[in-house]
mmCIF file of C-alpha atoms in Angstrom:
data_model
loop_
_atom_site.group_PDB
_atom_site.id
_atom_site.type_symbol
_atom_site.label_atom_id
_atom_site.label_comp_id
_atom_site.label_asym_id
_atom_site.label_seq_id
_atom_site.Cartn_x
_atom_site.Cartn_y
_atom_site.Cartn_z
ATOM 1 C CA UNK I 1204 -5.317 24.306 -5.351
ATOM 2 C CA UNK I 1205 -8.069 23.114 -3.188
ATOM 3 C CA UNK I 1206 -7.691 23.673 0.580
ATOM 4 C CA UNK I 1207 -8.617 20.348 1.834
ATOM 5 C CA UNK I 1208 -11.559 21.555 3.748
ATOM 6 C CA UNK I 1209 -13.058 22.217 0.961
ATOM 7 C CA UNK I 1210 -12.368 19.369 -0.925
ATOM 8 C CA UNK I 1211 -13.213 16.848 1.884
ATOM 9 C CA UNK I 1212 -16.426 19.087 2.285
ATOM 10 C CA UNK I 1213 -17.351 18.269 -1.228
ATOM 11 C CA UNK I 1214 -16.769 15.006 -1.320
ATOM 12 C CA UNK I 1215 -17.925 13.988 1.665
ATOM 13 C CA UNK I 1216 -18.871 9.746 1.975
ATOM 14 C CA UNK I 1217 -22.342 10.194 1.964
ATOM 15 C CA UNK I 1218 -22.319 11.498 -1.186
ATOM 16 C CA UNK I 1219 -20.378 9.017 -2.927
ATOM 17 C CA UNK I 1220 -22.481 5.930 -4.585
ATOM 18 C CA UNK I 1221 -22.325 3.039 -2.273
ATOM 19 C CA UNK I 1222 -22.439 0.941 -5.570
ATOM 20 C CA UNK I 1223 -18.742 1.832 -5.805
ATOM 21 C CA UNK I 1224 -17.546 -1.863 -4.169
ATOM 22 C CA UNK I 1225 -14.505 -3.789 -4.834
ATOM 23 C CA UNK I 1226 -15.004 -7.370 -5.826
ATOM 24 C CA UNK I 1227 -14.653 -8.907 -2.380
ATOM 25 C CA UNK I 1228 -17.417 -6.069 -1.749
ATOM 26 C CA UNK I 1229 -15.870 -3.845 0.500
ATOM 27 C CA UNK I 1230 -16.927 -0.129 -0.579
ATOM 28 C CA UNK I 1231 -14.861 2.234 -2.160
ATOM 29 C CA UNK I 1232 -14.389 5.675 -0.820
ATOM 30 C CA UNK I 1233 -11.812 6.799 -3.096
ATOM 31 C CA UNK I 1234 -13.520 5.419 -6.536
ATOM 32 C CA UNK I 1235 -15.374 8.953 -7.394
ATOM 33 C CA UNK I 1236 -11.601 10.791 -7.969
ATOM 34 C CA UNK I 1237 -9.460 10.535 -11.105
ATOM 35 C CA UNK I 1238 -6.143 10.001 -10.496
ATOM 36 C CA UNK I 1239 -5.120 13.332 -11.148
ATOM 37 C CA UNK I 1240 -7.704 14.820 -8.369
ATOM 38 C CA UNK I 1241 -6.708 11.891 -6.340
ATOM 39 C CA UNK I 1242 -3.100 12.831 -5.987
ATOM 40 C CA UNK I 1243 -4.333 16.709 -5.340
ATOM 41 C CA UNK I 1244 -6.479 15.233 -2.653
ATOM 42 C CA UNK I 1245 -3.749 13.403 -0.686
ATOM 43 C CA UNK I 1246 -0.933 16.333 -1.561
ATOM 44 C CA UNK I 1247 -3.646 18.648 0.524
ATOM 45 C CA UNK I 1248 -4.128 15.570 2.846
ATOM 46 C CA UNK I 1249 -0.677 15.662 3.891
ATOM 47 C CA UNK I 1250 -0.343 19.410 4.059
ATOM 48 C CA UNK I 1251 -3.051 19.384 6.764
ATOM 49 C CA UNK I 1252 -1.506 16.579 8.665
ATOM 50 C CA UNK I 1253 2.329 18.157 8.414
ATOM 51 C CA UNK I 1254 0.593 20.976 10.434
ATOM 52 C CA UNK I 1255 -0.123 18.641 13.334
ATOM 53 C CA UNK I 1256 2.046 17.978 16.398
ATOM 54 C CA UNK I 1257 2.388 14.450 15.753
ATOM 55 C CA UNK I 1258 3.308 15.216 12.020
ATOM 56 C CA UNK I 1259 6.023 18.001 12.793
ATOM 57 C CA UNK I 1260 9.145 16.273 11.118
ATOM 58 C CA UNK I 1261 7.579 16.021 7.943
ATOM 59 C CA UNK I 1262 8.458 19.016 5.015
ATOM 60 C CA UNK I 1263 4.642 21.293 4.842
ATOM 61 C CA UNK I 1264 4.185 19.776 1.240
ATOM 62 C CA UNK I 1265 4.812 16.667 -0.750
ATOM 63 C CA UNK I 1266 7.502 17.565 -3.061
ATOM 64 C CA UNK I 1267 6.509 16.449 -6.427
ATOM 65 C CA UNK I 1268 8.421 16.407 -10.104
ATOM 66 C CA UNK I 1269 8.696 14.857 -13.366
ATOM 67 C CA UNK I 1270 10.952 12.286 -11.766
ATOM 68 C CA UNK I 1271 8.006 10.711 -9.214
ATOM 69 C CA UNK I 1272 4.836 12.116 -10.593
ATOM 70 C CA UNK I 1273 4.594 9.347 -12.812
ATOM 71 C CA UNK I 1274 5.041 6.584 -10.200
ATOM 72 C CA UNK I 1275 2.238 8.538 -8.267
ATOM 73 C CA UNK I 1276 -0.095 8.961 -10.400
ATOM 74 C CA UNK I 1277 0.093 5.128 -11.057
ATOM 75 C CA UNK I 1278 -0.298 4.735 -7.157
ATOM 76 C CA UNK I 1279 -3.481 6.931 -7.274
ATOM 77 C CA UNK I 1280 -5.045 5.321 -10.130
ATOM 78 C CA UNK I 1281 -5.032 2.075 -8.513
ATOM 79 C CA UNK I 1282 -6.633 3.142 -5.548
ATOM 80 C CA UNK I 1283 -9.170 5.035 -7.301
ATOM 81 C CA UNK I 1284 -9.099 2.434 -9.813
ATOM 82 C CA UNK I 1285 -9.749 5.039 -12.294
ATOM 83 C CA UNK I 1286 -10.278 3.191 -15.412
ATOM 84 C CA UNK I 1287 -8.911 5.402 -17.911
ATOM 85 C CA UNK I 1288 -5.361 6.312 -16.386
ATOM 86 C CA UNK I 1289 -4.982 1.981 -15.346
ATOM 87 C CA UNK I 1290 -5.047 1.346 -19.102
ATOM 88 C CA UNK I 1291 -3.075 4.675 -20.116
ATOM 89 C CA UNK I 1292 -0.654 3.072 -17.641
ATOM 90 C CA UNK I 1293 -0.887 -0.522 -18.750
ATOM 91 C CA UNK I 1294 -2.275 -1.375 -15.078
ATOM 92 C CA UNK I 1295 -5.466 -3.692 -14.457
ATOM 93 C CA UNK I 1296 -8.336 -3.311 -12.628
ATOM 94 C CA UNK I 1297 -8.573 -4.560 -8.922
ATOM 95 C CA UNK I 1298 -5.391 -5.184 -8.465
ATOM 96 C CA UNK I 1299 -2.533 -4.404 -5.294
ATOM 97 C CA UNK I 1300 0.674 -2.972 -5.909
ATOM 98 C CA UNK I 1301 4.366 -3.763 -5.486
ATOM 99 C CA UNK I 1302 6.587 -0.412 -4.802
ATOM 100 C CA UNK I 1303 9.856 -0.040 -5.710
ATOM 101 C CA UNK I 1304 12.802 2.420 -5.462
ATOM 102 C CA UNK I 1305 15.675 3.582 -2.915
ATOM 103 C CA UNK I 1306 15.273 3.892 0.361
ATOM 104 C CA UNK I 1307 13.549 7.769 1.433
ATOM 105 C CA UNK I 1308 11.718 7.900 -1.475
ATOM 106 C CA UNK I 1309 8.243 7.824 0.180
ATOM 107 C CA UNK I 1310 7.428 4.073 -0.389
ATOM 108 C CA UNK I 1311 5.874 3.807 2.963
ATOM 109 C CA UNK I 1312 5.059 7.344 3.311
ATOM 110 C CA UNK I 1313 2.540 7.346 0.166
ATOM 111 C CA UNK I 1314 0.680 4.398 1.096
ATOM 112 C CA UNK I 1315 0.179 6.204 5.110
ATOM 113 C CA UNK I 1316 -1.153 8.603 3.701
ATOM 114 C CA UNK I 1317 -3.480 7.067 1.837
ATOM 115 C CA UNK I 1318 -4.537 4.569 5.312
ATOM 116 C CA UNK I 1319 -5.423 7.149 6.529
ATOM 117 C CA UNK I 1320 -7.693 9.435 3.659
ATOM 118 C CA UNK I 1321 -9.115 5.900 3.550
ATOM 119 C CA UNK I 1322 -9.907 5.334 7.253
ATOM 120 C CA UNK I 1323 -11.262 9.052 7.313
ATOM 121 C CA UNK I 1324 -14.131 8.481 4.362
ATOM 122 C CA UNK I 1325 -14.337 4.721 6.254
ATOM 123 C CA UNK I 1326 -15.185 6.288 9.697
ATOM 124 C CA UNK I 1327 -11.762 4.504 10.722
ATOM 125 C CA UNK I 1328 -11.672 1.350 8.574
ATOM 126 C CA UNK I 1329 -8.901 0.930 6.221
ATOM 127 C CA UNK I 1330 -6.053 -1.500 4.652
ATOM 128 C CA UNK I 1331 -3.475 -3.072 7.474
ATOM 129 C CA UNK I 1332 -0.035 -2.155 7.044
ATOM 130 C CA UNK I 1333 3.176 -3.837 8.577
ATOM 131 C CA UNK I 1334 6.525 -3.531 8.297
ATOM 132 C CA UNK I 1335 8.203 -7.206 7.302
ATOM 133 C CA UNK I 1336 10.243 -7.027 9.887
ATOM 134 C CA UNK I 1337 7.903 -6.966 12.539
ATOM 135 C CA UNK I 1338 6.659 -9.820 10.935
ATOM 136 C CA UNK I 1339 9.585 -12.146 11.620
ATOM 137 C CA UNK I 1340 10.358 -10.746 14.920
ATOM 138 C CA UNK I 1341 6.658 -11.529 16.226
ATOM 139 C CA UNK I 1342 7.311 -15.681 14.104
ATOM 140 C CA UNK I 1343 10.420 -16.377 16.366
ATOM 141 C CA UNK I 1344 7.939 -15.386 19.373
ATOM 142 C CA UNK I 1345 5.003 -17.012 18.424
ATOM 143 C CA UNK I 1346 5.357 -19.072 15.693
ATOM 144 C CA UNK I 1347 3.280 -20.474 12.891
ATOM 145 C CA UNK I 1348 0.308 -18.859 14.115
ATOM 146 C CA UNK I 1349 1.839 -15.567 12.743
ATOM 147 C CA UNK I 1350 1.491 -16.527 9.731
ATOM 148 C CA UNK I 1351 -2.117 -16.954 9.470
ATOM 149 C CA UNK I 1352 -3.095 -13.575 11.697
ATOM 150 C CA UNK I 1353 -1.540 -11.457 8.832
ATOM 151 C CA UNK I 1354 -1.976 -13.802 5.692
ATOM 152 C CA UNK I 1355 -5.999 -13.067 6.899
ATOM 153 C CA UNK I 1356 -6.315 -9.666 8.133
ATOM 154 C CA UNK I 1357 -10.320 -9.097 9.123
ATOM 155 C CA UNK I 1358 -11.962 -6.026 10.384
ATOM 156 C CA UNK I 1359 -14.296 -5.465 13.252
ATOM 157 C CA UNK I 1360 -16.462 -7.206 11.188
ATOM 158 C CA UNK I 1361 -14.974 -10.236 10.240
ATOM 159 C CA UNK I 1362 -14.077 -9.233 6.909
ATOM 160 C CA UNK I 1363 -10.904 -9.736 5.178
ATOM 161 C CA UNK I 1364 -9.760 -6.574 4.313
ATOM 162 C CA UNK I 1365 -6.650 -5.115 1.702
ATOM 163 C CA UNK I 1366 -3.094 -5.183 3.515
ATOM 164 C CA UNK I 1367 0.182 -3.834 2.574
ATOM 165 C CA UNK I 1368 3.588 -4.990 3.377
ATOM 166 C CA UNK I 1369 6.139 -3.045 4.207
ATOM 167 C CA UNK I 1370 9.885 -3.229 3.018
ATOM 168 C CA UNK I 1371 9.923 -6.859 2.098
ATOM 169 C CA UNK I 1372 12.856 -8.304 1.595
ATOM 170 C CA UNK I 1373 14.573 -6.618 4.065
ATOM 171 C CA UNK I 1374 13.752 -8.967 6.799
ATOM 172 C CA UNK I 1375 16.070 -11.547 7.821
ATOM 173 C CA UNK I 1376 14.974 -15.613 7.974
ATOM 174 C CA UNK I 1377 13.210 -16.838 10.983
ATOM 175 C CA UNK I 1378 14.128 -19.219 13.348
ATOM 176 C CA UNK I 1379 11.004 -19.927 15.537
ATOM 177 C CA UNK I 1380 12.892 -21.434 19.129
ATOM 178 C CA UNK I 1381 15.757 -23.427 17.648
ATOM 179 C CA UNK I 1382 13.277 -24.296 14.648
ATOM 180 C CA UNK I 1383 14.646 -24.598 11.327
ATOM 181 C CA UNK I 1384 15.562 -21.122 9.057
ATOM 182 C CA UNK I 1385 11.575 -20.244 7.598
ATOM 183 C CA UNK I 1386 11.281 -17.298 5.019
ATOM 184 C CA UNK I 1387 8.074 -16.143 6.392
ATOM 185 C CA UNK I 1388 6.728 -13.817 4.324
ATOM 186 C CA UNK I 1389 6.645 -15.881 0.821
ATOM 187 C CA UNK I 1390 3.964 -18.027 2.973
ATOM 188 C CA UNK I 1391 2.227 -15.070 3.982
ATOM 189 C CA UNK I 1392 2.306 -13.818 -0.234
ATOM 190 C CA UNK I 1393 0.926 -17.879 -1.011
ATOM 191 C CA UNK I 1394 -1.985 -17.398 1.148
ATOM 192 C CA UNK I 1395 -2.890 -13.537 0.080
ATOM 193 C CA UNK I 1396 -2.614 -15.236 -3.739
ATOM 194 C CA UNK I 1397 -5.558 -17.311 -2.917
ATOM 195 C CA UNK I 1398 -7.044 -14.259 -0.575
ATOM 196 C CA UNK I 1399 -7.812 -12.188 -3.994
ATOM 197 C CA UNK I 1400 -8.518 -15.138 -6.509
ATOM 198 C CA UNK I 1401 -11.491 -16.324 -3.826
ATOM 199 C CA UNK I 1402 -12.482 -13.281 -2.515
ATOM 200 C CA UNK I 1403 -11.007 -10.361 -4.613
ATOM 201 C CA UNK I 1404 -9.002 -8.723 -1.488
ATOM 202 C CA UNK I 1405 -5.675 -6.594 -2.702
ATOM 203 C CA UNK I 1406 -2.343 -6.574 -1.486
ATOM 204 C CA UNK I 1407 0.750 -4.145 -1.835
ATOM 205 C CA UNK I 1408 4.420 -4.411 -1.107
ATOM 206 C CA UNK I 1409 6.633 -1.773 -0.748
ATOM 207 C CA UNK I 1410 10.360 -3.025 -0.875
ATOM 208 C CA UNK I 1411 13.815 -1.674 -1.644
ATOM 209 C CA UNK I 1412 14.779 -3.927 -4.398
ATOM 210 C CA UNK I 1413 13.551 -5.010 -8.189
ATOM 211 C CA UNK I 1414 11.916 -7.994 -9.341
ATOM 212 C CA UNK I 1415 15.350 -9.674 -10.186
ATOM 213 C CA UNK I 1416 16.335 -9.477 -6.421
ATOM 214 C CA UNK I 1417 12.742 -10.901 -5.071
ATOM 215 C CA UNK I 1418 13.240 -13.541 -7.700
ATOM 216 C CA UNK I 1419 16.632 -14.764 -5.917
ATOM 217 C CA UNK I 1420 15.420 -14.449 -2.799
ATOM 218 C CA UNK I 1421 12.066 -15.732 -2.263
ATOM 219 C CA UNK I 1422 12.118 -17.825 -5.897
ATOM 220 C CA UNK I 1423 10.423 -18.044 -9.009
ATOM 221 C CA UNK I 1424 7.093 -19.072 -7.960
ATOM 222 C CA UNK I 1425 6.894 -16.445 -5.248
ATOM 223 C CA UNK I 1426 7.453 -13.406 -7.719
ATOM 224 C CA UNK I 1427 5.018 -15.097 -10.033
ATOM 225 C CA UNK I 1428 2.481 -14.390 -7.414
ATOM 226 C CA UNK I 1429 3.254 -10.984 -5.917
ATOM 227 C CA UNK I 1430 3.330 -10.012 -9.879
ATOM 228 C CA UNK I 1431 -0.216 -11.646 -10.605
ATOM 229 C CA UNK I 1432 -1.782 -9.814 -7.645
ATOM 230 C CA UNK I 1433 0.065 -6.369 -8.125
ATOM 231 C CA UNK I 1434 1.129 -3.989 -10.891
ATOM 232 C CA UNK I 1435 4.600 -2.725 -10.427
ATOM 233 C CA UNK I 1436 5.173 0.593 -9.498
ATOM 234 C CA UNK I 1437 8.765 1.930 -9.665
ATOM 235 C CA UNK I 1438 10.433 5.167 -8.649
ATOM 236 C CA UNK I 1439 13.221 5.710 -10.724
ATOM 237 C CA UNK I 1440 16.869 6.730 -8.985
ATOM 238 C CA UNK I 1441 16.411 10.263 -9.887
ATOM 239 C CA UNK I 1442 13.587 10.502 -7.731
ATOM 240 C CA UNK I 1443 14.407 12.299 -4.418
ATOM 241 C CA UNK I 1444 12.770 12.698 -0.927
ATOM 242 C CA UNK I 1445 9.331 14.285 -0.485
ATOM 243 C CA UNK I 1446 8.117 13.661 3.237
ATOM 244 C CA UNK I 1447 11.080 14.835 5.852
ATOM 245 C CA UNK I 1448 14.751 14.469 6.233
ATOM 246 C CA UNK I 1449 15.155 11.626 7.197
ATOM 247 C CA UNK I 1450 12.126 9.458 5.296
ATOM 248 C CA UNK I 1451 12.130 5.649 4.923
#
């Protein structure tokens, strides 16, 4: 295997086409991998960081079998959007995900890791991530106004960019100062609907539960929309830990 050096010497962002865009015409960095190099990329990506200070509780490799590779490699493929593996795998083209499994699986883990391979071929700029949670505890503070900051994520630039949402579902209802009970984040997943259909912008999930659950919870029409925006990626039960200890 490739030290990652060496691979992030040869494929360095100035040699990557800058005709690789997504439709909302944000550029690609990660478009000129298969999935297969992909996931050796970000397995060597998090070897290097699990050598750093701030990384030191995490296990010195990603610890990969034929219970998660499959889940994986569907997780690479979409952000490469390599063609050929999204229709092995029955996945389409510019679409977000939805994440599934048991807790410490590496849900969240996964798509850090891939933040941050983004933000380094990006010079910094990558997809938002926030945990649900946070969410609802920053609506009882503030309100409303919540809603639209992360339904709308821009960049330095003004751009809407891709964002990812962490653990959905398990986030209690909000009560914004004596305010009636609010499910936030099924407004948030109505506005990022109409995000991608006008403008082509992705969105993941990563949550605990399956489709059933979400359905209960947050309704019908709510799962209708996280599943038009994202393929479903799920790690099956017999898929263990592969970051640290004590991974969420």
């Amino acid at each position: 295997m490739l030290q990652l050096k060496e691979i992030l010497t040869n494929t360095n962002p100035s040699t990557i086409s800058r005709s690789v865009t997504t439709p909302g015409g944000n550029f690609n960095p990660l478009a000129r991998f298969t999935a297969e190099q992909l996931l050796n990329v970000v397995i060597c990506f998090h070897e290097y960081l699990a050598r750093q200070e701030s990384f030191k509780t995490w296990l010195p490799t990603l610890f990969i079998d034929e219970n998660n590779l499959e889940p994986l490699l569907k997780i690479c493929a979409s952000f490469a959007q390599d063609k050929k593996a999204l229709l092995q795998f029955k996945m389409r083209i510019n679409r977000g995900l939805i994440i599934s499994g048991a807790p410490s699986q590496g849900k969240t883990h996964i798509l850090r890791l891939f933040q941050r391979l983004i933000g380094y071929y990006s010079q910094g700029e990558s997809f938002g991530l926030v945990n649900a949670q946070k969410v609802v505890r920053e609506f009882e503070q503030n309100g409303a106004t919540v809603v639209d900051r992360y339904s709308n994520k821009r960049n330095m630039k003004c751009e809407l960019i891709d964002y990812a949402y962490d653990d959905i579902l398990a986030e209690r209802p909000a009560r914004h100062y004596g305010g009636p009970e609010t499910l936030v984040m099924p407004e948030i997943i109505e506005i990022r609907e109409s995000v991608m259909n006008n403008h082509g912008i992705k969105t993941y999930f990563t949550t605990n539960h399956r489709s059933a659950v979400i359905k209960d919870i947050y309704g019908d029409r709510t799962i209708e929309r996280i599943l038009a925006m994202c393929d479903p990626v799920v790690f099956p039960p017999e898929a263990g830990k592969f970051r640290h200890n004590s991974m969420s």
